[in-house]
Tab-separated table of C-alpha atoms in Angstrom:
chain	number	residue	atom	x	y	z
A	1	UNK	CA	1.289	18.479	3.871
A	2	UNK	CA	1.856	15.034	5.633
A	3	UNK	CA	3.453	12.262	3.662
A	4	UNK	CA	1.009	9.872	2.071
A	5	UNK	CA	2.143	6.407	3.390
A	6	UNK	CA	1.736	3.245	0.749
A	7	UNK	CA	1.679	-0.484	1.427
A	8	UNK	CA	-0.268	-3.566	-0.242
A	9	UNK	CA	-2.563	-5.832	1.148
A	10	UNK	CA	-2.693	-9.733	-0.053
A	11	UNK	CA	-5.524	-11.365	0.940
A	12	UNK	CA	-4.191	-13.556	-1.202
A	13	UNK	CA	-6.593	-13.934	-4.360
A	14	UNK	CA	-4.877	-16.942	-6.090
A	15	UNK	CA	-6.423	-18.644	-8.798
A	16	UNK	CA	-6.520	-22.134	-8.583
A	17	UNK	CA	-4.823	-24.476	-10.444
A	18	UNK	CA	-0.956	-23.106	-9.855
A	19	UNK	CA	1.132	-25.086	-7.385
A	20	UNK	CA	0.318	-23.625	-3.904
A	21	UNK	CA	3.770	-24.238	-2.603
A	22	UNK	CA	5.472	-21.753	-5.523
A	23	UNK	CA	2.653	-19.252	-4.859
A	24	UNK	CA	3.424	-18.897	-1.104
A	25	UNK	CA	6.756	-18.638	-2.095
A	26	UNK	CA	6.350	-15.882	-4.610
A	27	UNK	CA	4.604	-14.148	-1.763
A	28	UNK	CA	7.329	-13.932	0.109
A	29	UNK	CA	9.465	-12.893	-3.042
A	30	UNK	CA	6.579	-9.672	-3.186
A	31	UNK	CA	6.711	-8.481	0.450
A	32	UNK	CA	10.690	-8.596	0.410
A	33	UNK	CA	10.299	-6.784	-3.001
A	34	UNK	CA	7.894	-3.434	-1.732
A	35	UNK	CA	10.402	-3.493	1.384
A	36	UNK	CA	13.366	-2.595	-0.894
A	37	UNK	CA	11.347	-0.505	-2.958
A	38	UNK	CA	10.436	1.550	-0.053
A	39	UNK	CA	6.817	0.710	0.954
A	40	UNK	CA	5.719	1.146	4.692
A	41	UNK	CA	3.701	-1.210	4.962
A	42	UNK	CA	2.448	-5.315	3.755
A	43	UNK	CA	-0.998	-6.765	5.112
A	44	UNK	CA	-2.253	-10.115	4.462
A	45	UNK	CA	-5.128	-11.542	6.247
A	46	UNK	CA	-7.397	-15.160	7.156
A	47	UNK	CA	-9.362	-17.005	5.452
A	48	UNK	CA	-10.261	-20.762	5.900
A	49	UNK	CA	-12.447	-21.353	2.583
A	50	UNK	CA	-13.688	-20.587	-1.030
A	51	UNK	CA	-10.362	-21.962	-2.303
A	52	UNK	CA	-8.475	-18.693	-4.060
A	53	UNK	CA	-7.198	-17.325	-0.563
A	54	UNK	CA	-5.063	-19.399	1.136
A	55	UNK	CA	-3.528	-18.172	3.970
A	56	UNK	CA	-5.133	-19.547	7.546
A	57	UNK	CA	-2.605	-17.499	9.812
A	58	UNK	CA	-1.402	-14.425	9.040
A	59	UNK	CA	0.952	-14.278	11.885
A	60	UNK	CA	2.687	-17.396	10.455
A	61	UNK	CA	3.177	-15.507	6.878
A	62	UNK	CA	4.276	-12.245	8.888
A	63	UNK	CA	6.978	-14.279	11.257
A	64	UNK	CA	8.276	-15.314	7.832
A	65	UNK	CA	7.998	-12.499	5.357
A	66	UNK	CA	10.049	-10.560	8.756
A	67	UNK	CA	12.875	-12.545	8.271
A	68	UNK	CA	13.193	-11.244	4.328
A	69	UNK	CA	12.424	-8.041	5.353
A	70	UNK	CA	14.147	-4.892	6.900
A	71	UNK	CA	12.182	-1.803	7.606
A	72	UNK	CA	9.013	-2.524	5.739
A	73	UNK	CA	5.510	-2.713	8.951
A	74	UNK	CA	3.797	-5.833	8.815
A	75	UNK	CA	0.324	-5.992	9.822
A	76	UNK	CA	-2.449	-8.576	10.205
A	77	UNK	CA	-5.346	-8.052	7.587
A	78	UNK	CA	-6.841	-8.865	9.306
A	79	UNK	CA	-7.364	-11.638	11.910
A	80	UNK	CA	-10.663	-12.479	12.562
A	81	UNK	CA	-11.305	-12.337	16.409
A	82	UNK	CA	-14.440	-14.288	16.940
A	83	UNK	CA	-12.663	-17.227	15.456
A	84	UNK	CA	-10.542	-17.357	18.153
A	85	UNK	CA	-9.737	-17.041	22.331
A	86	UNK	CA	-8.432	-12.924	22.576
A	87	UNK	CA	-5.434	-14.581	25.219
A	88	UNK	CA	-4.161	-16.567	22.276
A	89	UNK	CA	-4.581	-13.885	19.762
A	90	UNK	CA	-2.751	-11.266	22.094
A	91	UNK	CA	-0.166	-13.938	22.800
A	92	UNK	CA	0.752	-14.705	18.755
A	93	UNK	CA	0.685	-10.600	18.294
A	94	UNK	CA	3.182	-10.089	21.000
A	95	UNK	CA	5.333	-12.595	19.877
A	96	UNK	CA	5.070	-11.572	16.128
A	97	UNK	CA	6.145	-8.073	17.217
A	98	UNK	CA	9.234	-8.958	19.061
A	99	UNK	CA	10.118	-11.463	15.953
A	100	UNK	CA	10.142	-8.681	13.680
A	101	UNK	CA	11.784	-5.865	15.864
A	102	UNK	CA	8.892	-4.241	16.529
A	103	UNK	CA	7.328	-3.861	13.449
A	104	UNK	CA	3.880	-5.647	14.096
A	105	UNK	CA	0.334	-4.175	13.120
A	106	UNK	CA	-2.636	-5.474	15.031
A	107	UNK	CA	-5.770	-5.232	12.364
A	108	UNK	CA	-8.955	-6.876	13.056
A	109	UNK	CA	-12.170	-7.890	12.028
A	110	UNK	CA	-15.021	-9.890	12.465
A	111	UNK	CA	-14.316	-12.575	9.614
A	112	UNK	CA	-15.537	-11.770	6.109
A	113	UNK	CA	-16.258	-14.860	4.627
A	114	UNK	CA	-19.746	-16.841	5.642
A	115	UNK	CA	-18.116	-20.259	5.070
A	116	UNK	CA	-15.383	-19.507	7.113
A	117	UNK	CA	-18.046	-18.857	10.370
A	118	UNK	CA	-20.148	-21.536	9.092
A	119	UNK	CA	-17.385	-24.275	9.140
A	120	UNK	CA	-16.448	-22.803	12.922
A	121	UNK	CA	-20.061	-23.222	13.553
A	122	UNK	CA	-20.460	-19.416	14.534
A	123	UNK	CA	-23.585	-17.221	14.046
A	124	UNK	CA	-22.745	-14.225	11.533
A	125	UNK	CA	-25.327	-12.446	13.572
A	126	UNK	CA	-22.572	-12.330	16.613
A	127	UNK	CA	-19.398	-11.626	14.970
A	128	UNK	CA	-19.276	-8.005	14.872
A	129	UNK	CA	-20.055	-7.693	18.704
A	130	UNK	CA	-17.249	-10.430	19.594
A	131	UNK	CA	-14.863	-8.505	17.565
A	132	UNK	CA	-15.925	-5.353	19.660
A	133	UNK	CA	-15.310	-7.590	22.977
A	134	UNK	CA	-12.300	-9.043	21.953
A	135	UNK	CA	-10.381	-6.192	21.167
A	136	UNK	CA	-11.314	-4.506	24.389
A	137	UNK	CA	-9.639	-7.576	26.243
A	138	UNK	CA	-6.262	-7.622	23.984
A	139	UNK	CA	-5.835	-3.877	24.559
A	140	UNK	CA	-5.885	-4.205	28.540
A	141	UNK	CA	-3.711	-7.621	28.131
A	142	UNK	CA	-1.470	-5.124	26.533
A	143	UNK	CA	-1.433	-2.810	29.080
A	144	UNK	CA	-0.162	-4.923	31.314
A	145	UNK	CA	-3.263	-6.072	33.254
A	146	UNK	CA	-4.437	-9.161	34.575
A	147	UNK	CA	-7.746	-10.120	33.094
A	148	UNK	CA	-10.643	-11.963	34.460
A	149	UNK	CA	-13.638	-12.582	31.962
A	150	UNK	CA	-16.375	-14.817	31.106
A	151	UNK	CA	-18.556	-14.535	28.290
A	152	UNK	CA	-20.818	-17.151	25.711
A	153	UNK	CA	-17.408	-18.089	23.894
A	154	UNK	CA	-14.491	-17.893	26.130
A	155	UNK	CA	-13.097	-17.718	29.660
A	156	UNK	CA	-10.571	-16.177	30.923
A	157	UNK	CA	-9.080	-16.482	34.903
A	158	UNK	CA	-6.028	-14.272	36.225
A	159	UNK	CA	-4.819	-13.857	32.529
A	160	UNK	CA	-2.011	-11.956	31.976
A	161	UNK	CA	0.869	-11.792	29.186
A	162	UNK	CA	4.131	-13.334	31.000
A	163	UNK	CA	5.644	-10.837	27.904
A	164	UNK	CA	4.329	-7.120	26.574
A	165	UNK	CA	4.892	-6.293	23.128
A	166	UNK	CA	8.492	-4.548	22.146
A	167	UNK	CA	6.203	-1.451	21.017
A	168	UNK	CA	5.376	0.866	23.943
A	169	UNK	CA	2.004	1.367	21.761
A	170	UNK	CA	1.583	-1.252	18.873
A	171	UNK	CA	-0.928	-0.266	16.631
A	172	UNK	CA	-4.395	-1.822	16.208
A	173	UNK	CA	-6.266	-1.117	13.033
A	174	UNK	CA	-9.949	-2.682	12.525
A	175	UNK	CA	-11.498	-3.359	8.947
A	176	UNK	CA	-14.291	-1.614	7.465
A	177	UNK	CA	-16.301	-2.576	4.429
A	178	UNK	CA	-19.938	-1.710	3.993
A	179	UNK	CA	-21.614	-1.633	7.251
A	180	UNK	CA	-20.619	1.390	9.882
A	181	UNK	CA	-19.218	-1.270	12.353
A	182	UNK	CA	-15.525	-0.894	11.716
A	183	UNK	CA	-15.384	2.837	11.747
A	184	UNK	CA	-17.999	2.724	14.912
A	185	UNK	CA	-15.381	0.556	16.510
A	186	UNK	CA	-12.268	2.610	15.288
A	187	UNK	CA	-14.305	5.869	16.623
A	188	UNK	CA	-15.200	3.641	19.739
A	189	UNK	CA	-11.479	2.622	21.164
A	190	UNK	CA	-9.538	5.658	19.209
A	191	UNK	CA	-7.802	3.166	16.915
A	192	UNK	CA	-6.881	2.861	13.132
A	193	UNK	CA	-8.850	2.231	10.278
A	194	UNK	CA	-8.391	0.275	7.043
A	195	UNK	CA	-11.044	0.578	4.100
A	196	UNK	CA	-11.429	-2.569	2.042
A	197	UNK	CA	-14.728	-1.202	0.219
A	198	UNK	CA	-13.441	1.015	-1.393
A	199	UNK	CA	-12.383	-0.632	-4.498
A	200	UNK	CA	-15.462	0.205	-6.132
A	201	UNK	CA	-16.789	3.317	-7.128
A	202	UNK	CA	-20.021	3.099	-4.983
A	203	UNK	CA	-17.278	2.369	-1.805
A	204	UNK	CA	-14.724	5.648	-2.895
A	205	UNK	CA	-18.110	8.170	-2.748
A	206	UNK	CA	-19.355	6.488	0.132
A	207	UNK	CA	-15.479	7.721	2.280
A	208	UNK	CA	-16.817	10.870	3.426
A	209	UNK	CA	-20.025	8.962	4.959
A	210	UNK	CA	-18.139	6.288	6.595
A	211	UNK	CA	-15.615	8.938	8.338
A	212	UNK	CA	-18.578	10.470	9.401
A	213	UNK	CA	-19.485	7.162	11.508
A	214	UNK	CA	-15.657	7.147	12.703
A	215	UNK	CA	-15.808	10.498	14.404
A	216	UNK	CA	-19.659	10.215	15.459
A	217	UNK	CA	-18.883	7.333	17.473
A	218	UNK	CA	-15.111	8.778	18.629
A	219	UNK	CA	-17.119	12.024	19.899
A	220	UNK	CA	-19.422	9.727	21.916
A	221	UNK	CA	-16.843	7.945	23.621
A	222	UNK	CA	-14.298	10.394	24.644
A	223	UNK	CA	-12.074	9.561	22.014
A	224	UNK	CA	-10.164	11.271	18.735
A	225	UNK	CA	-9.753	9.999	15.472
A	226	UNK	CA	-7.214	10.649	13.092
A	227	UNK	CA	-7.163	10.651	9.389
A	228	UNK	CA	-3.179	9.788	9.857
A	229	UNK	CA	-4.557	6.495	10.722
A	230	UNK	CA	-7.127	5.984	7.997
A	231	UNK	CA	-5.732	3.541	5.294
A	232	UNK	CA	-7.656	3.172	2.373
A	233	UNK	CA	-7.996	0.407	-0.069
A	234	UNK	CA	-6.877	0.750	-3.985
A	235	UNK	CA	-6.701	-1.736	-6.896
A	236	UNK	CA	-4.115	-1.135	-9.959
A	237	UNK	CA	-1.915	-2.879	-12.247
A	238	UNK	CA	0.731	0.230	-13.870
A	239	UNK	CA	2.549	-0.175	-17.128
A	240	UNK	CA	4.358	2.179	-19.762
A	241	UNK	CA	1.179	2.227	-22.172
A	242	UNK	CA	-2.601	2.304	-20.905
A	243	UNK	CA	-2.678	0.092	-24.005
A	244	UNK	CA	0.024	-1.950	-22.484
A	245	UNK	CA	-1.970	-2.078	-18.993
A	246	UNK	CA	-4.796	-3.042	-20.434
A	247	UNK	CA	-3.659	-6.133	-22.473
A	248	UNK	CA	-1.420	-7.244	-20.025
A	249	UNK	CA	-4.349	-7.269	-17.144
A	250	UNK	CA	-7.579	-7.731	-18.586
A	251	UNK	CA	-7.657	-11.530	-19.184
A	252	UNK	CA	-6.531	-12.059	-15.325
A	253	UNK	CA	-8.791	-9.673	-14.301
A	254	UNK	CA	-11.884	-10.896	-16.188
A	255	UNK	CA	-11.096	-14.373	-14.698
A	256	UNK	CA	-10.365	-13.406	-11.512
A	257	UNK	CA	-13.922	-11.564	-11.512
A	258	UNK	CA	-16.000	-14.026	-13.062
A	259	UNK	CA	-14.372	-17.226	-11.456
A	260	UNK	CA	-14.004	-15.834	-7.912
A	261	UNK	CA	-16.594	-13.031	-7.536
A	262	UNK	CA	-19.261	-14.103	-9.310
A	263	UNK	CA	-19.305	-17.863	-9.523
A	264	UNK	CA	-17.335	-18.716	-6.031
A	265	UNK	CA	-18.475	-15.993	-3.662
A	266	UNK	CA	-21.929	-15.226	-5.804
A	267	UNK	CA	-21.790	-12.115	-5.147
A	268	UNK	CA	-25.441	-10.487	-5.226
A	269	UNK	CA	-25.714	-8.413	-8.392
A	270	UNK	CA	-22.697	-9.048	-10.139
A	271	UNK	CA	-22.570	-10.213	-13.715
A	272	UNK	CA	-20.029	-12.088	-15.329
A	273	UNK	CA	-17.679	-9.823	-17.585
A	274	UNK	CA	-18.322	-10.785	-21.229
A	275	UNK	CA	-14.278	-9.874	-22.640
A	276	UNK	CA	-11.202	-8.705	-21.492
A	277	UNK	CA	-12.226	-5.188	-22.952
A	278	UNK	CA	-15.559	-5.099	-20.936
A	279	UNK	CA	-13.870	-6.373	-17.682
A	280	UNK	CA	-11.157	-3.073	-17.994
A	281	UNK	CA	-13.817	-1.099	-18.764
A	282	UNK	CA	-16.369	-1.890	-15.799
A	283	UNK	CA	-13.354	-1.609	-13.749
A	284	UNK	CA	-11.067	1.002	-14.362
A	285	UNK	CA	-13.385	3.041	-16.687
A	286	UNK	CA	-14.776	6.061	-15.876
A	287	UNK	CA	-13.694	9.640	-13.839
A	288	UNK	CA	-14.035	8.103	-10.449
A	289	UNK	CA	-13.204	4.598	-11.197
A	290	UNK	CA	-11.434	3.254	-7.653
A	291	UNK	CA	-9.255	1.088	-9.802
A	292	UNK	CA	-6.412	1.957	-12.284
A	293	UNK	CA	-5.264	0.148	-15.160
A	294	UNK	CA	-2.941	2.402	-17.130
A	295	UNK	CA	-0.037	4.407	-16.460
A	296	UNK	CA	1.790	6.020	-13.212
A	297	UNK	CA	0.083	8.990	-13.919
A	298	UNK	CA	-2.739	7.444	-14.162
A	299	UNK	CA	-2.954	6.575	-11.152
A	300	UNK	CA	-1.554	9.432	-9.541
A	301	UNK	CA	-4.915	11.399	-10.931
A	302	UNK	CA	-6.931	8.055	-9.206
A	303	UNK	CA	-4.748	8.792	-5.961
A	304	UNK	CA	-5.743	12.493	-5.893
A	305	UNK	CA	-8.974	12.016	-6.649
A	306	UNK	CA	-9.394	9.959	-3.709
A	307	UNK	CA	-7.921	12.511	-1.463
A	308	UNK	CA	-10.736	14.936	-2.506
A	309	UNK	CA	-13.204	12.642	-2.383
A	310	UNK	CA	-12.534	11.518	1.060
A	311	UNK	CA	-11.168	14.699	2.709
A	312	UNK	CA	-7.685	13.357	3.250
A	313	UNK	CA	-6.257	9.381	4.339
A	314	UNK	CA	-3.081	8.811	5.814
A	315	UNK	CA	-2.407	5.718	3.744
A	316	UNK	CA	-2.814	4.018	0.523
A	317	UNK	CA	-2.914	0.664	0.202
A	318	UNK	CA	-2.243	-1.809	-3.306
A	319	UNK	CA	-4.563	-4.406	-3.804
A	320	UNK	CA	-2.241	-7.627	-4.511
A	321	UNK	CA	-3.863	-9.786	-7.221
A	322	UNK	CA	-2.666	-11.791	-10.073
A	323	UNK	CA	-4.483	-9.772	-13.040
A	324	UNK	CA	-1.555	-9.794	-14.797
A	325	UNK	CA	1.461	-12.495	-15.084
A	326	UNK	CA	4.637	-12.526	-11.899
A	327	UNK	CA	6.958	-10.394	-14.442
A	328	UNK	CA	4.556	-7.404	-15.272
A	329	UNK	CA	3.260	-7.374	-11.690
A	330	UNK	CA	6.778	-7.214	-9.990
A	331	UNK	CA	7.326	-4.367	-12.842
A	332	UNK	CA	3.633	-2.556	-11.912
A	333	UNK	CA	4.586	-2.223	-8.079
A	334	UNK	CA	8.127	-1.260	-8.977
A	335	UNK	CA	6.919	1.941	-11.435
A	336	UNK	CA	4.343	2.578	-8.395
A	337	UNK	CA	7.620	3.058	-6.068
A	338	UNK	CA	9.536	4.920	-9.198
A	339	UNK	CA	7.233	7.493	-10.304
A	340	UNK	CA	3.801	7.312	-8.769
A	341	UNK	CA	5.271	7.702	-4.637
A	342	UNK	CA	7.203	10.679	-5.255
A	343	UNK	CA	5.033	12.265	-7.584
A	344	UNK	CA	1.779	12.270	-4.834
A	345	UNK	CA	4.881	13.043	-2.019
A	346	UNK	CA	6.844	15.317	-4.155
A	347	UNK	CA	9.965	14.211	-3.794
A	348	UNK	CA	10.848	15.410	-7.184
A	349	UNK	CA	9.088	18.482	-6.912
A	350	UNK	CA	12.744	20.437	-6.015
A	351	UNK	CA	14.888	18.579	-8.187
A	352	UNK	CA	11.999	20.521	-10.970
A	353	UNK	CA	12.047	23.680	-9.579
A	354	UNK	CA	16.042	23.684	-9.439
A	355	UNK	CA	15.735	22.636	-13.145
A	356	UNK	CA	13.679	24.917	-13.675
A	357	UNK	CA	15.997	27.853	-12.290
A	358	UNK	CA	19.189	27.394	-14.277
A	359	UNK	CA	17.192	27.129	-17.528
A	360	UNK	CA	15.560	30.317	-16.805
A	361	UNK	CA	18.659	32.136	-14.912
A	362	UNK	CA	21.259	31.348	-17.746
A	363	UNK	CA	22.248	34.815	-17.876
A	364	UNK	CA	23.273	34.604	-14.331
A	365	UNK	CA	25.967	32.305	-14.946
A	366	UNK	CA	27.263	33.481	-18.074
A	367	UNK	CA	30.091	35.329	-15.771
A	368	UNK	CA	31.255	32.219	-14.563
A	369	UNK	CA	32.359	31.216	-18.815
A	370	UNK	CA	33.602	35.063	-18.380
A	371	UNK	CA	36.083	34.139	-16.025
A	372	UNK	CA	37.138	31.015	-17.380
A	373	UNK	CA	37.922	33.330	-20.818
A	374	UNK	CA	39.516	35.532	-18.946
A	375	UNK	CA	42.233	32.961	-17.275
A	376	UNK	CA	42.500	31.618	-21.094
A	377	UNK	CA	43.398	34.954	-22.593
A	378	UNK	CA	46.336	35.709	-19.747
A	379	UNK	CA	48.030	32.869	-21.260
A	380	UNK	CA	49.326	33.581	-24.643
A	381	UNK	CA	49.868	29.924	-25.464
A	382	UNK	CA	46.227	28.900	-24.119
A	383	UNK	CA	44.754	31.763	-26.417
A	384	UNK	CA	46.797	30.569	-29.188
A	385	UNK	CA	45.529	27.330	-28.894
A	386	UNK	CA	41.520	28.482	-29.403
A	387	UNK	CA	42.208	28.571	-32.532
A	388	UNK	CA	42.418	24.428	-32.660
A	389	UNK	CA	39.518	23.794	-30.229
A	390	UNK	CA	36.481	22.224	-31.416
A	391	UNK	CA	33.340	20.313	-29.605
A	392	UNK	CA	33.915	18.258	-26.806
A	393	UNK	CA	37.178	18.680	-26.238
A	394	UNK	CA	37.058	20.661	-22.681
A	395	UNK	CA	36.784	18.685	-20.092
A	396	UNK	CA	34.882	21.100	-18.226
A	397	UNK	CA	30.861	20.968	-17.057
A	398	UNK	CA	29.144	23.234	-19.325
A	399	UNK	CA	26.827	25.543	-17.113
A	400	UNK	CA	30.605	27.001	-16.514
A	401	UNK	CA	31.961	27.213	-20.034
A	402	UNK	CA	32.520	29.980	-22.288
A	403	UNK	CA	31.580	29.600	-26.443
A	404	UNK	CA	35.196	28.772	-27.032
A	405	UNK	CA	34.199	27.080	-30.732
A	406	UNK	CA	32.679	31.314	-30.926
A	407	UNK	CA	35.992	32.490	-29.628
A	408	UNK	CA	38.406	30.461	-32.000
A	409	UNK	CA	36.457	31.785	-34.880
A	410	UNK	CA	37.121	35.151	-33.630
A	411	UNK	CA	41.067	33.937	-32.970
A	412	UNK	CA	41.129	32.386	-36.908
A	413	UNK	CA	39.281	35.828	-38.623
């Protein structure tokens, strides 16, 4: 089986009130953090309003977070394309990709906040089609070509890029949430995928729908699919205890709900939690809860739970949010990379079954403490000296060791 890929996506949820200037900062701590743990990939996306997500540019937090970073992929989630001219968007992504070594992600979408389009003075009722016209521009300004286009909200004359990106093929991933237009695209121009609605129960049993839409609209256009490229969208905060989990998240998280959710966004049909306890359970309770709030093995159940659900992803991606305090976060993502990675990869699974052998084979290497006795007992001094051997005293690993304390009772009777 292919590996399952991880990474975390920041949108960022602050809450307000904490010095802005430490919390970009502490941002920047996180993504070089996953990188050393060993995560593939960091997303962070746009947003212009409603006060708890900060970041206007994601290229600008990529450029930086690139020069703390070594290996880890960096991708944009996402920018918002009918915000902005598709020459200027394909010009920051090419230049983002060479100032990381070719480690850039191109996701899209077509802007997810109302008061972001309203304070640009766009119609919401346009922004999923100028998303679907603006990538097809930045993908032939990638190939090289020199573009001439007019449309109702740019123009474009002999463009060209004076500079490709360093990939041969950088990646473009588009954003899907409720409605089928991010897996129609995906299907559309044979790109990526990344799930963001799936962080609620209803959104983890709707997968197998929305993949549906993917490859419907793939099949129509010539194009393929792949579940490789489907990256899915997961909440959790991971600690030794559920207990622990729980107390150390459920405040944050009941604020974080109530304050943003509910009473910024006023989100239709949401209800304020009424306690810490009611926000974990209405969250993270239940058999096909799309959040975890517990232990690594936890979520490792949540994680293959998903995979049945869905019929397979090629990545799973961390929700970044400040449930819990900086300390116990840093230590969640860190027992994520410890014990919950190579337990759904098995990287462990060999080190177990090679365990597993010796305990079970131990008569197999009981010749190898024969031999040993054997040397011993062709020495008359070293036999003598059984007799004054005791525990611990041979420096020698014990998988190879005769009973020697059994032996120098033998030697003293």
């Amino acid at each position: 089986m292919a590996r399952l890929k991880f990474g975390a996506f920041l949108a960022p949820h602050h809450p307000i009130g904490e010095n802005p200037l430490l919390q970009f900062r502490r941002d920047l701590d996180f993504v070089e953090q996953i990188d050393a743990l060993g995560f593939d990939e960091f997303w962070c996306g746009e947003h212009h309003s409603s006060g708890w997500e900060m970041i206007a540019s994601p290229e600008m937090f990529l450029a930086a977070a690139g020069e703390r970073t070594k290996r880890i992929k960096l991708g944009t989630g996402v920018i918002s394309l009918p915000y902005h001219h598709p020459y200027n968007v394909a010009q920051r992504m090419v230049q983002l990709d060479w100032m990381t070594g070719g480690r850039a992600i191109f996701g899209s979408g077509p802007g997810a906040l109302a008061s972001d389009a309203h304070t640009l003075g766009i119609d919401p009722m346009t922004q999923r089609d100028r998303q679907d016209e603006a990538i097809a521009i930045i993908r032939r300004l990638f190939k090289g070509e020199r573009v001439t286009a007019r449309s109702d909200w740019f123009t474009m004359n002999d463009a060209a890029l004076q500079l490709l990106p360093l990939q041969e093929d950088m990646p473009f991933v588009v954003a899907s949430q409720i409605s089928p237009s991010g897996m129609t695209l995906a299907g559309k121009y044979g790109i990526g995928i990344i799930s963001l609605g799936s962080m609620s129960t209803q959104g983890l049993m709707a997968l197998p729908t929305q993949w549906g839409f993917a490859e419907d609209a793939a099949k129509k256009a010539g194009t393929t699919v792949s579940r490789s490229d489907w990256r899915v969208l997961l909440s959790w905060h991971i600690a030794e205890t559920r207990e622990q989990a729980q107390r150390e998240a459920g405040p944050g998280l009941m604020r974080w709900h109530n304050e943003y959710n509910v009473r910024t966004l006023q989100r239709p049909g949401l209800e304020p939690f009424t306690s810490p306890e009611d926000a974990i359970e209405k969250t993270a309770g239940g058999e096909n809860a799309a959040s975890t709030i517990g232990t690594p093995d936890d979520l490792v159940k949540t994680i293959k739970n998903l995979m049945q659900v869905s019929g397979g992803v090629g990545s799973i991606i961390g929700f970044v949010h400040d449930w819990a305090n900086p300390e116990n976060t840093r230590r969640s993502w860190d027992m994520v990379a410890r014990y919950v990675i190579p337990e759904i990869n098995g990287y462990v699974a060999k080190l177990r079954e090679s365990q597993k052998f010796v305990i079970e084979n131990r008569a197999v290497f009981e010749r190898a403490g024969q031999a040993v006795m054997a040397k011993i007992m062709e020495n008359e001094k070293a036999a003598a000296a059984l007799a004054h051997t005791g525990p611990g005293r041979v420096a020698i690993p014990t998988i190879n060791a005769p009973d020697l304390q059994k032996e120098a009772a033998k030697r003293k009777a």
